[in-house]
CSV table of C-alpha atoms in Angstrom, one decimal:
chain,number,residue,atom,x,y,z
A,1,MET,CA,-96.7,-4.1,-26.5
A,2,VAL,CA,-100.5,-3.6,-25.9
A,3,LEU,CA,-102.0,-1.0,-27.5
A,4,ASP,CA,-104.7,1.1,-26.5
A,5,ASP,CA,-107.1,0.6,-29.9
A,6,GLN,CA,-110.5,1.2,-27.5
A,7,ASN,CA,-110.5,5.2,-26.4
A,8,PRO,CA,-113.9,6.8,-27.4
A,9,THR,CA,-113.3,9.7,-25.9
A,10,THR,CA,-109.6,11.0,-27.6
A,11,GLY,CA,-110.1,9.0,-31.2
A,12,GLU,CA,-106.4,7.7,-30.5
A,13,THR,CA,-105.9,3.8,-31.4
A,14,ARG,CA,-102.1,3.8,-30.9
A,15,ILE,CA,-101.2,4.8,-27.6
A,16,LEU,CA,-98.8,2.7,-25.7
A,17,THR,CA,-100.6,1.4,-22.5
A,18,ASP,CA,-97.9,-1.5,-21.0
A,19,PHE,CA,-94.6,-0.6,-20.1
A,20,THR,CA,-93.8,-3.7,-18.5
A,21,ASN,CA,-90.8,-4.3,-20.3
A,22,ASN,CA,-89.9,-0.6,-21.5
A,23,MET,CA,-88.6,2.6,-20.2
A,24,THR,CA,-91.7,5.2,-18.8
A,25,TYR,CA,-91.5,8.9,-19.1
A,26,SER,CA,-91.2,9.0,-15.0
A,27,GLU,CA,-88.4,6.8,-15.1
A,28,TYR,CA,-86.5,8.2,-18.1
A,29,LEU,CA,-86.3,11.8,-15.9
A,30,GLN,CA,-86.4,10.1,-12.5
A,31,LEU,CA,-89.0,12.1,-11.4
A,32,ASP,CA,-89.0,9.7,-8.8
A,33,LYS,CA,-85.8,11.4,-7.0
A,34,ILE,CA,-86.6,14.9,-7.9
A,35,LEU,CA,-90.6,15.1,-6.8
A,36,SER,CA,-89.2,13.0,-3.4
A,37,ALA,CA,-86.4,16.0,-2.9
A,38,GLN,CA,-88.6,19.0,-1.1
A,39,LYS,CA,-88.6,18.0,2.6
A,40,ARG,CA,-90.0,21.0,4.5
A,41,LEU,CA,-88.4,21.5,7.4
A,42,SER,CA,-91.0,23.7,9.2
A,43,GLY,CA,-94.1,22.0,7.5
A,44,HIS,CA,-95.3,25.4,6.7
A,45,HIS,CA,-97.1,25.6,3.6
A,46,ASP,CA,-95.4,28.3,2.0
A,47,GLU,CA,-91.8,26.4,2.7
A,48,MET,CA,-92.8,24.4,-0.4
A,49,LEU,CA,-92.5,27.3,-3.0
A,50,PHE,CA,-89.5,28.2,-1.3
A,51,ILE,CA,-87.5,25.1,-1.9
A,52,ILE,CA,-89.2,24.3,-5.1
A,53,ILE,CA,-88.2,27.8,-6.5
A,54,HIS,CA,-84.4,27.6,-5.4
A,55,GLN,CA,-84.2,24.0,-6.9
A,56,VAL,CA,-86.0,24.8,-10.6
A,57,SER,CA,-83.1,28.1,-10.3
A,58,GLU,CA,-80.5,25.4,-9.9
A,59,LEU,CA,-81.7,23.0,-12.6
A,60,TRP,CA,-81.6,26.0,-15.0
A,61,MET,CA,-78.1,27.0,-13.8
A,62,LYS,CA,-76.4,23.5,-14.3
A,63,LEU,CA,-77.8,23.9,-17.9
A,64,ILE,CA,-76.1,27.5,-17.8
A,65,ILE,CA,-73.0,25.7,-17.1
A,66,HIS,CA,-73.0,23.2,-19.6
A,67,GLU,CA,-73.7,25.7,-22.5
A,68,LEU,CA,-71.1,27.8,-21.1
A,69,LYS,CA,-68.5,25.0,-21.1
A,70,ALA,CA,-69.3,23.9,-24.8
A,71,ALA,CA,-69.2,27.8,-26.0
A,72,ILE,CA,-65.9,27.8,-24.5
A,73,ALA,CA,-64.6,24.8,-26.0
A,74,ALA,CA,-65.8,25.6,-29.4
A,75,ILE,CA,-64.3,29.2,-29.5
A,76,LYS,CA,-60.9,27.5,-28.8
A,77,ALA,CA,-61.8,25.3,-31.4
A,78,ASP,CA,-62.6,28.3,-33.8
A,79,ASN,CA,-66.3,27.3,-34.4
A,80,LEU,CA,-67.9,30.3,-33.3
A,81,SER,CA,-70.9,30.0,-34.8
A,82,ALA,CA,-71.3,26.6,-32.5
A,83,ALA,CA,-70.8,29.1,-29.8
A,84,GLN,CA,-73.3,31.9,-30.5
A,85,LYS,CA,-76.0,28.4,-30.5
A,86,CYS,CA,-75.1,27.5,-27.2
A,87,LEU,CA,-74.7,31.1,-25.6
A,88,ALA,CA,-77.9,32.1,-27.2
A,89,ARG,CA,-79.4,29.4,-25.4
A,90,VAL,CA,-77.7,30.3,-22.2
A,91,THR,CA,-79.5,33.7,-22.5
A,92,LYS,CA,-83.1,32.0,-23.4
A,93,THR,CA,-82.4,29.9,-20.0
A,94,GLN,CA,-81.5,32.6,-17.9
A,95,MET,CA,-84.8,34.6,-18.7
A,96,GLN,CA,-86.5,31.3,-16.9
A,97,VAL,CA,-84.5,31.9,-13.7
A,98,ILE,CA,-85.0,35.9,-13.5
A,99,GLN,CA,-88.8,35.3,-13.7
A,100,ALA,CA,-88.9,32.5,-11.2
A,101,TRP,CA,-88.2,35.8,-8.9
A,102,ASP,CA,-91.6,36.9,-10.0
A,103,VAL,CA,-93.0,34.0,-8.1
A,104,LEU,CA,-90.9,34.2,-5.1
A,105,SER,CA,-91.6,37.4,-4.7
A,106,THR,CA,-95.4,36.0,-3.7
A,107,LEU,CA,-93.9,35.1,-0.3
A,108,THR,CA,-94.7,37.8,2.4
A,109,PRO,CA,-92.5,38.8,5.0
A,110,SER,CA,-95.0,37.5,7.8
A,111,GLU,CA,-95.0,33.9,5.5
A,112,TYR,CA,-91.2,34.2,5.9
A,113,MET,CA,-90.8,34.4,9.2
A,114,GLU,CA,-92.8,31.5,10.0
A,115,PHE,CA,-90.2,29.0,8.4
A,116,ARG,CA,-86.9,31.3,8.1
A,117,GLU,CA,-84.9,29.7,11.3
A,118,THR,CA,-85.2,26.1,9.8
A,119,LEU,CA,-82.5,26.9,7.4
A,120,GLY,CA,-80.0,27.5,10.1
A,121,GLN,CA,-77.1,29.1,8.2
A,122,ALA,CA,-78.1,27.4,4.9
A,123,SER,CA,-78.0,30.4,2.0
A,124,GLY,CA,-78.3,30.7,-1.8
A,125,PHE,CA,-75.0,32.9,-1.4
A,126,GLN,CA,-73.5,29.1,-0.8
A,127,SER,CA,-74.7,28.2,-4.4
A,128,TYR,CA,-71.8,26.5,-5.6
A,129,GLN,CA,-73.3,26.4,-9.1
A,130,ASN,CA,-73.9,30.2,-9.0
A,131,ARG,CA,-69.8,30.5,-8.5
A,132,MET,CA,-69.3,28.3,-11.2
A,133,ILE,CA,-70.9,30.2,-13.5
A,134,GLU,CA,-69.3,33.6,-12.1
A,135,PHE,CA,-66.0,31.6,-12.6
A,136,ALA,CA,-67.1,30.8,-16.1
A,137,LEU,CA,-67.7,34.4,-17.1
A,138,GLY,CA,-64.6,35.6,-15.7
A,139,TYR,CA,-65.3,36.9,-11.8
A,140,LYS,CA,-62.8,34.8,-9.7
A,141,ASN,CA,-62.7,35.1,-5.4
A,142,SER,CA,-60.3,32.4,-4.1
A,143,HIS,CA,-61.3,33.4,-0.2
A,144,ILE,CA,-65.4,32.3,-1.7
A,145,LEU,CA,-63.8,28.3,-2.3
A,146,GLN,CA,-63.5,28.4,1.9
A,147,ILE,CA,-67.3,27.5,1.8
A,148,TYR,CA,-67.1,24.4,0.0
A,149,LYS,CA,-64.0,22.7,2.0
A,150,LYS,CA,-66.9,20.6,4.1
A,151,ASP,CA,-66.9,18.6,0.4
A,152,PRO,CA,-63.6,17.5,-0.7
A,153,ALA,CA,-65.1,16.6,-4.2
A,154,LEU,CA,-66.9,19.5,-4.6
A,155,HIS,CA,-64.1,22.2,-3.7
A,156,ALA,CA,-61.7,19.7,-5.9
A,157,GLU,CA,-64.6,20.8,-8.9
A,158,LEU,CA,-64.6,24.0,-7.9
A,159,LEU,CA,-61.4,24.9,-7.5
A,160,LYS,CA,-60.7,23.3,-11.2
A,161,ALA,CA,-63.4,25.6,-12.4
A,162,TYR,CA,-61.7,28.5,-10.7
A,163,GLU,CA,-58.1,27.7,-12.4
A,164,ALA,CA,-59.6,27.6,-15.8
A,165,PRO,CA,-59.8,30.4,-18.3
A,166,GLY,CA,-63.2,31.8,-18.6
A,167,ILE,CA,-65.0,32.4,-21.6
A,168,TYR,CA,-64.0,35.9,-22.0
A,169,ASP,CA,-60.3,34.5,-22.1
A,170,ALA,CA,-61.4,32.4,-24.9
A,171,ALA,CA,-62.8,35.2,-27.0
A,172,ILE,CA,-59.7,37.3,-26.7
A,173,HIS,CA,-57.8,34.9,-28.1
A,174,ALA,CA,-60.2,34.4,-30.9
A,175,LEU,CA,-59.5,38.4,-31.7
A,176,HIS,CA,-56.2,37.5,-31.2
A,177,LYS,CA,-56.4,34.4,-33.4
A,178,ALA,CA,-57.8,36.6,-35.9
A,179,GLY,CA,-55.2,39.3,-36.4
A,180,PHE,CA,-56.2,41.9,-33.9
A,181,PRO,CA,-53.1,42.7,-31.9
A,182,ILE,CA,-54.0,42.0,-28.0
A,183,ASP,CA,-51.1,42.7,-25.4
A,184,LYS,CA,-49.0,39.7,-24.6
A,185,GLU,CA,-49.8,40.1,-20.9
A,186,ILE,CA,-53.4,40.0,-21.3
A,187,LEU,CA,-52.9,36.4,-23.4
A,188,ALA,CA,-50.7,35.3,-21.0
A,189,ARG,CA,-52.5,36.6,-18.0
A,190,ASP,CA,-53.0,34.7,-14.7
A,191,VAL,CA,-56.7,33.6,-15.0
A,192,THR,CA,-57.3,32.9,-11.4
A,193,LYS,CA,-58.0,37.0,-11.3
A,194,SER,CA,-61.0,38.9,-12.4
A,195,TYR,CA,-60.4,40.1,-15.5
A,196,LYS,CA,-59.5,43.8,-15.7
A,197,GLU,CA,-60.2,46.0,-19.1
A,198,ASN,CA,-57.0,46.5,-21.3
A,199,ASP,CA,-56.8,49.0,-23.6
A,200,SER,CA,-55.4,46.5,-26.5
A,201,VAL,CA,-58.6,44.6,-26.1
A,202,ARG,CA,-61.0,47.5,-26.5
A,203,ALA,CA,-59.4,48.9,-29.6
A,204,ALA,CA,-59.8,45.4,-30.9
A,205,TRP,CA,-63.8,45.4,-30.2
A,206,MET,CA,-63.8,48.9,-31.4
A,207,SER,CA,-62.6,47.6,-34.7
A,208,VAL,CA,-64.9,44.5,-34.9
A,209,TYR,CA,-67.7,47.0,-34.2
A,210,LYS,CA,-66.2,49.1,-36.5
A,211,ASN,CA,-66.4,46.8,-39.7
A,212,THR,CA,-68.9,44.3,-38.8
A,213,LYS,CA,-69.3,42.8,-42.1
A,214,ALA,CA,-65.7,41.7,-42.3
A,215,ASN,CA,-66.1,40.4,-38.4
A,216,TRP,CA,-69.2,39.2,-38.5
A,217,GLU,CA,-68.3,36.0,-36.4
A,218,LEU,CA,-67.1,38.1,-33.6
A,219,TYR,CA,-69.2,40.7,-33.7
A,220,GLU,CA,-72.3,38.4,-33.1
A,221,LEU,CA,-69.9,37.0,-30.4
A,222,GLY,CA,-69.7,40.4,-28.6
A,223,GLU,CA,-73.4,41.1,-28.9
A,224,LYS,CA,-74.2,37.4,-27.4
A,225,LEU,CA,-71.7,38.1,-24.5
A,226,VAL,CA,-73.4,41.4,-24.0
A,227,ASP,CA,-76.3,39.7,-23.7
A,228,ILE,CA,-75.6,37.3,-20.9
A,229,GLU,CA,-74.0,39.9,-18.4
A,230,ASP,CA,-77.2,41.9,-19.2
A,231,CYS,CA,-79.3,39.1,-18.5
A,232,LEU,CA,-77.0,38.1,-15.3
A,233,GLN,CA,-77.3,41.9,-14.2
A,234,GLN,CA,-81.1,41.6,-14.4
A,235,TRP,CA,-81.3,38.3,-12.6
A,236,ARG,CA,-79.2,40.2,-9.8
A,237,PHE,CA,-81.3,43.3,-9.6
A,238,ARG,CA,-84.4,41.3,-9.4
A,239,HIS,CA,-82.6,39.0,-6.4
A,240,MET,CA,-82.0,42.2,-4.7
A,241,LYS,CA,-85.1,43.7,-4.8
A,242,THR,CA,-87.0,40.3,-4.1
A,243,VAL,CA,-85.0,40.0,-0.6
A,244,GLU,CA,-85.8,43.4,0.1
A,245,ARG,CA,-89.2,42.9,-0.5
A,246,ILE,CA,-89.2,39.9,1.8
A,247,ILE,CA,-86.6,40.4,4.7
A,248,GLY,CA,-85.7,44.2,4.1
A,249,PHE,CA,-82.4,44.8,5.5
A,250,LYS,CA,-81.7,41.9,7.7
A,251,THR,CA,-78.6,39.8,7.8
A,252,GLY,CA,-78.6,37.0,5.1
A,253,THR,CA,-78.7,33.3,6.3
A,254,GLY,CA,-75.3,32.7,5.7
A,255,GLY,CA,-74.0,35.7,7.3
A,256,SER,CA,-73.7,38.0,4.2
A,257,SER,CA,-75.1,41.8,4.6
A,258,GLY,CA,-77.9,40.7,2.7
A,259,VAL,CA,-79.3,43.3,0.4
A,260,GLY,CA,-76.1,45.8,1.0
A,261,TYR,CA,-73.9,43.1,-0.6
A,262,LEU,CA,-76.6,42.0,-2.9
A,263,LYS,CA,-76.1,46.0,-4.1
A,264,LYS,CA,-72.5,45.7,-4.0
A,265,VAL,CA,-72.5,42.9,-6.8
A,266,LEU,CA,-74.6,44.8,-9.3
A,267,ASP,CA,-71.2,47.0,-9.5
A,268,GLN,CA,-69.2,44.0,-10.6
A,269,ARG,CA,-68.4,43.9,-14.5
A,270,PHE,CA,-67.5,40.6,-16.8
A,271,PHE,CA,-66.7,42.2,-20.5
A,272,PRO,CA,-66.2,45.7,-19.5
A,273,GLU,CA,-64.6,46.8,-23.2
A,274,LEU,CA,-67.9,45.8,-24.9
A,275,TRP,CA,-69.9,47.8,-23.0
A,276,ASP,CA,-67.0,51.1,-23.4
A,277,ILE,CA,-67.0,50.8,-26.9
A,278,ARG,CA,-70.9,51.9,-27.1
A,279,THR,CA,-69.8,55.3,-25.6
A,280,THR,CA,-66.9,55.9,-28.1
A,281,LEU,CA,-68.7,54.0,-31.5
């Protein structure tokens, strides 16, 4: 391989310059595919911003799903420290997605109206990765699966995620394994239904938080879950305010009520007992 040994500007003498038989950075990342995936339908300047923000957010969501799956597996394997590492990464990733709204909010109503019609009925409401995150966090809605029937392979993947236990189910089983009494109906609950708060789970978390030294790993797990729900709600709030800022109270391109719908989902709870005990501790 040829080395650049005559670079007077940088002083570097061993920078590789011949990649005839070696993989390049662009090839490794498949940048040709990624950077050619921004297809503006309107030709409008600001449509590029709209596309890139959503594509980047979907990439971050892919990482969130990857880490949530690993965290669930780690909890099931009684490796809570590994799960905590994954969940900490989820939270840091969520912050990146939250900050993306700051960039999208530079799009004004007049600019968006120039290309909104080209979206047809496509909408962020249809993001299947967002659904998979919700499923992993325990919010289940069978009706929403109808959106994805157009793609049988994708529908099957979503159905699998829908029927799988979420991370809170794994955490509750970890409480049970640690000796905290959990109601049998919760341990054997139908995981295709959204989780509903339970007194035995609340009592278990209360015991953990009252004696953190003896239950440090479970306590840390609980706090990591709170971090994730906190960030998720921040993301939802910024989503709602950005949509209101750009289109007001218009109906969403996918048929939802837009801001009205986004306000309603702010009331969804994922790990209710972990929030409830803060009042009674």
